[in-house]
Short mmCIF file of C-alpha atoms in Angstrom, two decimals:
data_model
loop_
_atom_site.label_atom_id
_atom_site.label_comp_id
_atom_site.label_asym_id
_atom_site.label_seq_id
_atom_site.Cartn_x
_atom_site.Cartn_y
_atom_site.Cartn_z
CA ARG A 1428 0.00 0.00 0.00
CA LEU A 1429 1.08 3.53 -0.68
CA SER A 1430 0.67 6.63 1.41
CA ALA A 1431 -0.64 9.91 -0.02
CA ASP A 1432 2.92 10.98 -0.85
CA GLY A 1433 3.65 7.69 -2.67
CA ALA A 1434 5.79 6.05 0.00
CA PHE A 1435 5.12 2.46 1.00
CA ILE A 1436 3.27 1.93 4.27
CA ALA A 1437 4.72 -0.77 6.50
CA PRO A 1438 2.15 -3.44 7.40
CA ASP A 1439 0.75 -3.35 10.91
CA ARG A 1440 0.37 -6.35 13.21
CA THR A 1441 -3.09 -7.23 11.88
CA SER A 1442 -1.91 -7.07 8.26
CA ARG A 1443 1.08 -9.28 9.03
CA ALA A 1444 -1.15 -11.81 10.80
CA LYS A 1445 -3.44 -11.99 7.75
CA CYS A 1446 -0.39 -12.41 5.52
CA TYR A 1447 0.97 -15.26 7.66
CA GLU A 1448 -2.43 -17.00 7.71
CA ALA A 1449 -2.69 -16.75 3.91
CA ARG A 1450 0.89 -18.02 3.54
CA ASP A 1451 0.21 -20.98 5.82
CA ALA A 1452 -2.97 -21.88 3.93
CA PHE A 1453 -1.09 -21.73 0.62
CA PHE A 1454 1.76 -23.86 1.95
CA GLN A 1455 -0.71 -26.42 3.34
CA CYS A 1456 -2.23 -26.68 -0.13
CA LEU A 1457 1.22 -27.13 -1.67
CA ASP A 1458 2.03 -29.85 0.88
CA LYS A 1459 -1.26 -31.61 0.19
CA ASN A 1460 -0.44 -31.64 -3.52
CA GLY A 1461 3.23 -32.64 -3.18
CA ILE A 1462 4.60 -29.33 -4.43
CA LEU A 1463 7.76 -28.01 -2.81
CA ASP A 1464 8.80 -25.15 -5.11
CA ALA A 1465 5.87 -22.93 -6.10
CA ILE A 1466 8.16 -20.85 -8.32
CA LYS A 1467 9.70 -23.72 -10.29
CA ASP A 1468 6.39 -25.61 -10.42
CA GLU A 1469 4.31 -22.48 -10.95
CA ASP A 1470 1.82 -24.05 -13.38
CA LYS A 1471 1.07 -26.99 -11.09
CA ALA A 1472 0.86 -24.70 -8.04
CA ARG A 1473 -1.61 -22.41 -9.79
CA LYS A 1474 -3.69 -25.35 -11.01
CA GLU A 1475 -3.89 -27.04 -7.61
CA CYS A 1476 -3.78 -24.02 -5.28
CA GLY A 1477 -4.75 -21.03 -7.40
CA GLY A 1478 -7.45 -19.70 -5.08
CA VAL A 1479 -5.33 -19.76 -1.94
CA GLU A 1480 -2.36 -18.41 -3.88
CA LYS A 1481 -4.45 -15.41 -4.94
CA ALA A 1482 -5.40 -14.81 -1.29
CA PHE A 1483 -1.71 -15.08 -0.37
CA GLY A 1484 -0.83 -12.48 -3.00
CA ARG A 1485 -3.67 -10.23 -1.89
CA GLU A 1486 -2.74 -10.34 1.81
CA CYS A 1487 1.05 -10.06 1.44
CA ALA A 1488 3.35 -7.69 -0.41
CA GLY A 1489 4.68 -9.16 -3.63
CA SER A 1490 8.23 -9.15 -2.32
CA TRP A 1491 7.06 -11.09 0.76
CA VAL A 1492 5.33 -13.70 -1.42
CA THR A 1493 8.51 -14.29 -3.40
CA TYR A 1494 10.61 -14.35 -0.22
CA PHE A 1495 8.33 -16.89 1.51
CA LYS A 1496 8.25 -19.15 -1.56
CA GLN A 1497 12.06 -19.09 -1.82
CA ARG A 1498 12.52 -19.56 1.93
CA ARG A 1499 10.24 -22.63 1.86
CA VAL A 1500 12.61 -24.37 -0.56
CA MET A 1501 15.73 -23.19 1.29
CA GLU A 1502 14.40 -24.46 4.64
CA TRP A 1503 13.54 -27.84 3.12
CA LYS A 1504 17.03 -28.18 1.60
CA LYS A 1505 18.59 -27.14 4.91
CA GLN A 1506 16.62 -29.79 6.78
CA GLN A 1507 17.56 -32.46 4.23
CA THR A 1508 21.23 -31.60 4.71
CA LEU A 1509 20.93 -31.72 8.51
CA ASN A 1510 19.11 -35.07 8.29
CA LYS A 1511 21.91 -36.46 6.12
CA ILE A 1512 24.59 -35.23 8.54
CA GLU A 1513 22.78 -36.87 11.47
CA ALA A 1514 22.24 -40.10 9.53
CA GLU A 1515 25.97 -40.25 8.84
CA GLY A 1516 26.72 -39.85 12.55
CA GLY A 1517 27.59 -36.18 12.40
CA TRP A 1518 26.75 -33.58 15.02
CA VAL A 1519 24.08 -30.97 14.41
CA PRO A 1520 24.15 -27.97 16.76
CA GLU A 1521 21.08 -27.46 18.92
CA GLY A 1522 18.68 -25.05 17.25
CA ALA A 1523 20.08 -25.66 13.75
CA ALA A 1524 17.10 -27.72 12.66
CA THR A 1525 13.97 -26.03 11.42
CA PRO A 1526 10.94 -26.72 13.64
CA ALA A 1527 8.90 -29.61 12.25
CA ALA A 1528 5.74 -27.50 12.17
CA SER A 1529 7.27 -25.17 9.59
CA GLN A 1530 8.73 -27.93 7.41
CA PRO A 1531 7.16 -28.66 4.04
CA GLN A 1532 5.70 -32.17 4.21
CA MET A 1533 7.27 -33.62 1.10
CA PRO A 1534 7.26 -37.31 0.19
CA LYS A 1535 10.54 -39.12 0.78
#
């Protein structure tokens, strides 16, 4: 959103909460449909989750949407790497793993 002088207005707490809810709903749809990367698999994501993606785009700034989509893939890759290190007997520092609740639920 823009102010009267054309500057961007930072989202307030309520706006951020709506954005996060829309993001979570979109990511749940992606998980349900086995889609990790909504940018790379844009056509499939739009086909399966188009309505919730539109709500996500409506509730969040465009730069936030792109950031969250990219971060989803980065967090998944990070967790896969940490899982591999642990499986090979390596040590993973406490707090390095991403909380399970925020992990994309992708098939193994």
